[in-house]
């Protein structure tokens, strides 16, 4: 039998403020690029809305309440019960809301180039 211990957020070794971002769609990158631990853009949170800017694209999101709270847990590295097959987890945070980005990204154009059109060659 495997014993699992989940510590409450008050007694947790790790406590972090996290934000749940829900994007409708996908992010594409070339196959040979490792995208782990890289910055992809800027995030601005303002009351009930969020703005993500990635390159020349602007995504607008809105805050919605989750149907059920979502617990983010992290496995402890210093498990005392390892010999007995036990596992300990810390509750990092409880998420009750998320930001949903359901619209297509808007294009950011330099102000000096707005209204200009190129006709011909």
PDB file of C-alpha atoms in Angstrom:
ATOM      1  CA  UNK A   1       0.000   0.000   0.000  1.00  0.00           C
ATOM      2  CA  UNK A   2       1.278   3.442  -0.913  1.00  0.00           C
ATOM      3  CA  UNK A   3       0.805   6.188   1.633  1.00  0.00           C
ATOM      4  CA  UNK A   4       0.221   9.685   0.301  1.00  0.00           C
ATOM      5  CA  UNK A   5       0.419  12.708   2.579  1.00  0.00           C
ATOM      6  CA  UNK A   6      -0.767  16.098   1.330  1.00  0.00           C
ATOM      7  CA  UNK A   7       0.184  18.964   3.634  1.00  0.00           C
ATOM      8  CA  UNK A   8      -2.165  21.916   3.931  1.00  0.00           C
ATOM      9  CA  UNK A   9      -1.198  25.255   2.472  1.00  0.00           C
ATOM     10  CA  UNK A  10      -0.533  26.660   5.992  1.00  0.00           C
ATOM     11  CA  UNK A  11       1.973  23.893   6.803  1.00  0.00           C
ATOM     12  CA  UNK A  12       3.485  23.746   3.347  1.00  0.00           C
ATOM     13  CA  UNK A  13       7.198  24.324   2.755  1.00  0.00           C
ATOM     14  CA  UNK A  14       6.426  26.058  -0.523  1.00  0.00           C
ATOM     15  CA  UNK A  15       3.920  28.831  -1.056  1.00  0.00           C
ATOM     16  CA  UNK A  16       3.745  30.702  -4.330  1.00  0.00           C
ATOM     17  CA  UNK A  17       1.320  33.046  -6.002  1.00  0.00           C
ATOM     18  CA  UNK A  18       0.382  31.475  -9.318  1.00  0.00           C
ATOM     19  CA  UNK A  19      -1.920  32.543 -12.127  1.00  0.00           C
ATOM     20  CA  UNK A  20      -3.856  30.126 -14.344  1.00  0.00           C
ATOM     21  CA  UNK A  21      -3.807  31.280 -17.993  1.00  0.00           C
ATOM     22  CA  UNK A  22      -6.117  29.433 -20.412  1.00  0.00           C
ATOM     23  CA  UNK A  23      -5.249  29.992 -24.079  1.00  0.00           C
ATOM     24  CA  UNK A  24      -7.586  28.818 -26.820  1.00  0.00           C
ATOM     25  CA  UNK A  25      -5.260  27.530 -29.505  1.00  0.00           C
ATOM     26  CA  UNK A  26      -1.582  26.682 -29.563  1.00  0.00           C
ATOM     27  CA  UNK A  27       1.850  28.238 -29.703  1.00  0.00           C
ATOM     28  CA  UNK A  28       4.075  27.047 -32.539  1.00  0.00           C
ATOM     29  CA  UNK A  29       7.848  27.054 -32.649  1.00  0.00           C
ATOM     30  CA  UNK A  30      10.416  25.442 -34.924  1.00  0.00           C
ATOM     31  CA  UNK A  31      11.144  21.826 -33.995  1.00  0.00           C
ATOM     32  CA  UNK A  32      14.789  22.378 -33.119  1.00  0.00           C
ATOM     33  CA  UNK A  33      14.205  25.135 -30.529  1.00  0.00           C
ATOM     34  CA  UNK A  34      13.968  24.266 -26.829  1.00  0.00           C
ATOM     35  CA  UNK A  35      11.219  26.506 -25.391  1.00  0.00           C
ATOM     36  CA  UNK A  36      11.566  25.495 -21.742  1.00  0.00           C
ATOM     37  CA  UNK A  37      12.468  28.319 -19.349  1.00  0.00           C
ATOM     38  CA  UNK A  38      12.390  31.117 -21.923  1.00  0.00           C
ATOM     39  CA  UNK A  39      10.413  34.345 -21.802  1.00  0.00           C
ATOM     40  CA  UNK A  40       7.817  34.481 -24.534  1.00  0.00           C
ATOM     41  CA  UNK A  41       6.194  37.817 -23.767  1.00  0.00           C
ATOM     42  CA  UNK A  42       4.888  40.311 -21.225  1.00  0.00           C
ATOM     43  CA  UNK A  43       1.891  39.717 -18.960  1.00  0.00           C
ATOM     44  CA  UNK A  44      -0.117  42.561 -17.435  1.00  0.00           C
ATOM     45  CA  UNK A  45      -2.898  41.820 -14.926  1.00  0.00           C
ATOM     46  CA  UNK A  46      -5.440  44.548 -14.188  1.00  0.00           C
ATOM     47  CA  UNK A  47      -8.483  43.715 -12.019  1.00  0.00           C
ATOM     48  CA  UNK A  48     -10.654  41.456 -14.210  1.00  0.00           C
ATOM     49  CA  UNK A  49      -8.593  41.482 -17.396  1.00  0.00           C
ATOM     50  CA  UNK A  50      -5.166  40.379 -18.581  1.00  0.00           C
ATOM     51  CA  UNK A  51      -3.004  41.414 -21.503  1.00  0.00           C
ATOM     52  CA  UNK A  52      -0.252  39.274 -23.002  1.00  0.00           C
ATOM     53  CA  UNK A  53       2.087  40.791 -25.582  1.00  0.00           C
ATOM     54  CA  UNK A  54       4.169  38.365 -27.621  1.00  0.00           C
ATOM     55  CA  UNK A  55       6.276  40.077 -30.275  1.00  0.00           C
ATOM     56  CA  UNK A  56       3.859  42.202 -32.342  1.00  0.00           C
ATOM     57  CA  UNK A  57       0.763  40.371 -31.089  1.00  0.00           C
ATOM     58  CA  UNK A  58      -1.545  41.426 -28.270  1.00  0.00           C
ATOM     59  CA  UNK A  59      -3.890  38.955 -26.561  1.00  0.00           C
ATOM     60  CA  UNK A  60      -6.725  40.116 -24.311  1.00  0.00           C
ATOM     61  CA  UNK A  61      -8.075  37.850 -21.589  1.00  0.00           C
ATOM     62  CA  UNK A  62     -10.754  38.079 -18.932  1.00  0.00           C
ATOM     63  CA  UNK A  63     -10.948  36.640 -15.431  1.00  0.00           C
ATOM     64  CA  UNK A  64     -13.491  33.863 -14.851  1.00  0.00           C
ATOM     65  CA  UNK A  65     -14.256  31.796 -11.787  1.00  0.00           C
ATOM     66  CA  UNK A  66     -13.334  28.100 -11.906  1.00  0.00           C
ATOM     67  CA  UNK A  67     -16.256  25.672 -11.426  1.00  0.00           C
ATOM     68  CA  UNK A  68     -14.189  23.875  -8.753  1.00  0.00           C
ATOM     69  CA  UNK A  69     -11.096  25.152  -6.923  1.00  0.00           C
ATOM     70  CA  UNK A  70      -7.862  23.785  -8.349  1.00  0.00           C
ATOM     71  CA  UNK A  71      -5.057  22.696  -6.002  1.00  0.00           C
ATOM     72  CA  UNK A  72      -1.494  23.015  -7.243  1.00  0.00           C
ATOM     73  CA  UNK A  73       0.691  20.469  -5.459  1.00  0.00           C
ATOM     74  CA  UNK A  74       4.419  19.772  -5.458  1.00  0.00           C
ATOM     75  CA  UNK A  75       6.098  16.495  -4.556  1.00  0.00           C
ATOM     76  CA  UNK A  76       8.475  16.785  -1.595  1.00  0.00           C
ATOM     77  CA  UNK A  77      12.079  15.810  -2.144  1.00  0.00           C
ATOM     78  CA  UNK A  78      12.870  15.015   1.478  1.00  0.00           C
ATOM     79  CA  UNK A  79      10.464  12.149   2.033  1.00  0.00           C
ATOM     80  CA  UNK A  80      11.037  10.410   5.378  1.00  0.00           C
ATOM     81  CA  UNK A  81       8.830   7.474   4.503  1.00  0.00           C
ATOM     82  CA  UNK A  82      10.693   6.461   1.337  1.00  0.00           C
ATOM     83  CA  UNK A  83      11.374   2.915   2.535  1.00  0.00           C
ATOM     84  CA  UNK A  84       7.661   2.299   3.134  1.00  0.00           C
ATOM     85  CA  UNK A  85       6.614   3.548  -0.285  1.00  0.00           C
ATOM     86  CA  UNK A  86       5.190   6.783   1.116  1.00  0.00           C
ATOM     87  CA  UNK A  87       4.899  10.023  -0.818  1.00  0.00           C
ATOM     88  CA  UNK A  88       4.481  13.545   0.570  1.00  0.00           C
ATOM     89  CA  UNK A  89       3.077  16.523  -1.292  1.00  0.00           C
ATOM     90  CA  UNK A  90       2.846  20.200  -0.442  1.00  0.00           C
ATOM     91  CA  UNK A  91      -0.098  22.324  -1.498  1.00  0.00           C
ATOM     92  CA  UNK A  92       1.548  25.251  -3.260  1.00  0.00           C
ATOM     93  CA  UNK A  93      -1.642  27.255  -3.760  1.00  0.00           C
ATOM     94  CA  UNK A  94      -5.376  26.948  -4.367  1.00  0.00           C
ATOM     95  CA  UNK A  95      -6.588  28.545  -7.602  1.00  0.00           C
ATOM     96  CA  UNK A  96     -10.189  29.750  -7.704  1.00  0.00           C
ATOM     97  CA  UNK A  97     -10.115  31.747 -10.922  1.00  0.00           C
ATOM     98  CA  UNK A  98      -8.357  31.810 -14.265  1.00  0.00           C
ATOM     99  CA  UNK A  99      -7.760  34.185 -17.151  1.00  0.00           C
ATOM    100  CA  UNK A 100      -9.286  33.008 -20.438  1.00  0.00           C
ATOM    101  CA  UNK A 101      -7.869  34.223 -23.757  1.00  0.00           C
ATOM    102  CA  UNK A 102     -10.566  33.268 -26.260  1.00  0.00           C
ATOM    103  CA  UNK A 103     -10.118  35.874 -28.992  1.00  0.00           C
ATOM    104  CA  UNK A 104      -7.590  36.003 -31.805  1.00  0.00           C
ATOM    105  CA  UNK A 105      -4.455  38.077 -31.167  1.00  0.00           C
ATOM    106  CA  UNK A 106      -4.472  41.674 -32.327  1.00  0.00           C
ATOM    107  CA  UNK A 107      -1.585  43.066 -34.342  1.00  0.00           C
ATOM    108  CA  UNK A 108       0.424  45.887 -32.798  1.00  0.00           C
ATOM    109  CA  UNK A 109       1.480  48.436 -35.425  1.00  0.00           C
ATOM    110  CA  UNK A 110       3.858  51.340 -34.793  1.00  0.00           C
ATOM    111  CA  UNK A 111       1.976  54.602 -34.503  1.00  0.00           C
ATOM    112  CA  UNK A 112       4.096  56.198 -37.255  1.00  0.00           C
ATOM    113  CA  UNK A 113       3.008  53.451 -39.697  1.00  0.00           C
ATOM    114  CA  UNK A 114      -0.728  53.537 -38.982  1.00  0.00           C
ATOM    115  CA  UNK A 115      -2.902  54.593 -41.887  1.00  0.00           C
ATOM    116  CA  UNK A 116      -0.147  54.107 -44.440  1.00  0.00           C
ATOM    117  CA  UNK A 117      -0.662  51.765 -47.339  1.00  0.00           C
ATOM    118  CA  UNK A 118       1.832  50.686 -49.938  1.00  0.00           C
ATOM    119  CA  UNK A 119       0.441  50.848 -53.468  1.00  0.00           C
ATOM    120  CA  UNK A 120       2.413  49.476 -56.371  1.00  0.00           C
ATOM    121  CA  UNK A 121       6.070  48.531 -56.319  1.00  0.00           C
TER     122      UNK A 121
END
